[in-house]
GROMACS .gro file of C-alpha atoms in nm:
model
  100
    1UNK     CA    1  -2.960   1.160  -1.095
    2UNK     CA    2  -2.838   1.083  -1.417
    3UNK     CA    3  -2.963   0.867  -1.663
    4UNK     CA    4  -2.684   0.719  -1.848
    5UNK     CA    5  -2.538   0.357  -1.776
    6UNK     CA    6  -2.344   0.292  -1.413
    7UNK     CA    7  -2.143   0.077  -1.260
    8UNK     CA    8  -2.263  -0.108  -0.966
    9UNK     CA    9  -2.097  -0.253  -0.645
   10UNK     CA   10  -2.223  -0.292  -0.286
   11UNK     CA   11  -1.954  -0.195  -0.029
   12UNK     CA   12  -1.986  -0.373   0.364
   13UNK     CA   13  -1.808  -0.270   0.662
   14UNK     CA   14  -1.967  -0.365   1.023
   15UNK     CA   15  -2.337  -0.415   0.965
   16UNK     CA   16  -2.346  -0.083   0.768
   17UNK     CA   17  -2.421  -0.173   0.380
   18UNK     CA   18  -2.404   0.075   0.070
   19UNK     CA   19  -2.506  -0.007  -0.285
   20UNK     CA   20  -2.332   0.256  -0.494
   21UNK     CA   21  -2.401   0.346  -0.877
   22UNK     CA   22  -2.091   0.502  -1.025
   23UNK     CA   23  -2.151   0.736  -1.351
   24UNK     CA   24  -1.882   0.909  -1.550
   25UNK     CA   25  -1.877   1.292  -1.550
   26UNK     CA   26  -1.964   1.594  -1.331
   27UNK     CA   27  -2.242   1.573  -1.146
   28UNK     CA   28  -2.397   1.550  -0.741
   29UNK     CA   29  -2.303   1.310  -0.505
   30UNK     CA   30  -2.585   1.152  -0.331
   31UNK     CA   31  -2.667   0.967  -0.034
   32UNK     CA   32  -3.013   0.784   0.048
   33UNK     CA   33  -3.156   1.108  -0.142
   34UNK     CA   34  -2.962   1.388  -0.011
   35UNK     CA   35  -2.609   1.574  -0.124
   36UNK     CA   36  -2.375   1.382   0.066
   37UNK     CA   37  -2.282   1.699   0.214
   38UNK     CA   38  -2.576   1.710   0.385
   39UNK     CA   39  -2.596   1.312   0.515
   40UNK     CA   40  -2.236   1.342   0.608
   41UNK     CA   41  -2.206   1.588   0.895
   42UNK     CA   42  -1.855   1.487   1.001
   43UNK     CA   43  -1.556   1.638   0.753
   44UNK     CA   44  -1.255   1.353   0.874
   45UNK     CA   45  -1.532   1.128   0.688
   46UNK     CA   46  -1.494   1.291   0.361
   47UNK     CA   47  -1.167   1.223   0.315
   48UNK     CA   48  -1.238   0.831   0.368
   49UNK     CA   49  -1.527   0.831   0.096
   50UNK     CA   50  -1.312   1.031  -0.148
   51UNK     CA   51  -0.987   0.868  -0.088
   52UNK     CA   52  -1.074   0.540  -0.363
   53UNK     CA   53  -1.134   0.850  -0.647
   54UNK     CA   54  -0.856   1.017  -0.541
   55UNK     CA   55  -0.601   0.767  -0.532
   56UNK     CA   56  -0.715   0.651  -0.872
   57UNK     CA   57  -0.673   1.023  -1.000
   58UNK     CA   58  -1.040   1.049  -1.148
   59UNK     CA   59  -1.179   1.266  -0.883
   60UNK     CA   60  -1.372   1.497  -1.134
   61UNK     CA   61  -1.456   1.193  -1.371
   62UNK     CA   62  -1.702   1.034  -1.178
   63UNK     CA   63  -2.025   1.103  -0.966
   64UNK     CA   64  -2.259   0.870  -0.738
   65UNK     CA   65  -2.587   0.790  -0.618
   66UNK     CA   66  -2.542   0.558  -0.241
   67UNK     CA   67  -2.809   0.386  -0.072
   68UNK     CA   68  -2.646   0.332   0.260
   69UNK     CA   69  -2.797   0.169   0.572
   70UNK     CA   70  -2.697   0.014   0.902
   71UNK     CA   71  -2.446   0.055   1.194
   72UNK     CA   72  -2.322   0.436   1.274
   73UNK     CA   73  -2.167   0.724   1.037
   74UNK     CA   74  -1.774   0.627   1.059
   75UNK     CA   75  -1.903   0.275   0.970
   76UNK     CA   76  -2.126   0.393   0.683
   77UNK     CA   77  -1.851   0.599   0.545
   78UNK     CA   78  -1.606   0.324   0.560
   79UNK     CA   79  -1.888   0.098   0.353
   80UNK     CA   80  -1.968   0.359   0.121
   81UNK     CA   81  -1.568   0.407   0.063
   82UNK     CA   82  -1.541  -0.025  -0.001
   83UNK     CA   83  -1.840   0.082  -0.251
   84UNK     CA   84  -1.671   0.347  -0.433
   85UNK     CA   85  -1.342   0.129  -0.469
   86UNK     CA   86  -1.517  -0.157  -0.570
   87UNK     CA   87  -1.733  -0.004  -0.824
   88UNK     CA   88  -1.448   0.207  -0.997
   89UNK     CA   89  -1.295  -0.154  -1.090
   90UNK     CA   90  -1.617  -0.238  -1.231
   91UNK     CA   91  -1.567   0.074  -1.485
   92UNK     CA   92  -1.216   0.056  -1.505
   93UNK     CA   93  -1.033  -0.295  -1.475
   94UNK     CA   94  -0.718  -0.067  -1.537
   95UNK     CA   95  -0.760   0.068  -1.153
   96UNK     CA   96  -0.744  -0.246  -0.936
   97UNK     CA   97  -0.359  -0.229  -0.939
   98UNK     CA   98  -0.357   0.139  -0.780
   99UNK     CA   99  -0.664   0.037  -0.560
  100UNK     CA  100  -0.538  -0.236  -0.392
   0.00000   0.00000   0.00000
């Protein structure tokens, strides 16, 4: 985890709920703890929770931390996916149009 400044954004879908903090640069993508590798066990999901970074071209720029609870996994990913989007608007006000 790093310790540098974040930006923060809580993401919703269903009853699922994840609070995300965004931080530039490389570094692990976590979820309640683990590598999101390892909380994710579905790869169609991936592509959902990546898709905000990717269609904002900063895929290597940024890293996060989730705390993600509630409803099942597609729902979770979906939150944690509003999360992501949400938050990289928070860093970058310059994104929204491309986001939306």
């Amino acid at each position: 985890m790093s310790e540098s400044k974040y930006s923060y954004a809580v993401g919703r879908r269903k009853t699922a709920v994840a609070e995300i903090r965004l931080y530039k640069g490389k570094g692990t993508n976590t979820a309640n703890g683990m590598p999101l590798e390892a909380y994710v066990k579905r790869a169609d999901l991936f592509t959902a929770i990546y898709s905000p970074l990717k269609i904002a071209g900063v895929y290597e720029s940024f890293h996060f931390d989730i705390q993600v609870s509630g409803s099942g996994e597609s729902a979770q990913a979906q939150a944690i996916r509003h999360a992501v989007a949400r938050a990289l608007v928070v860093a970058d006000e310059n994104l929204r149009k491309s986001l939306k």
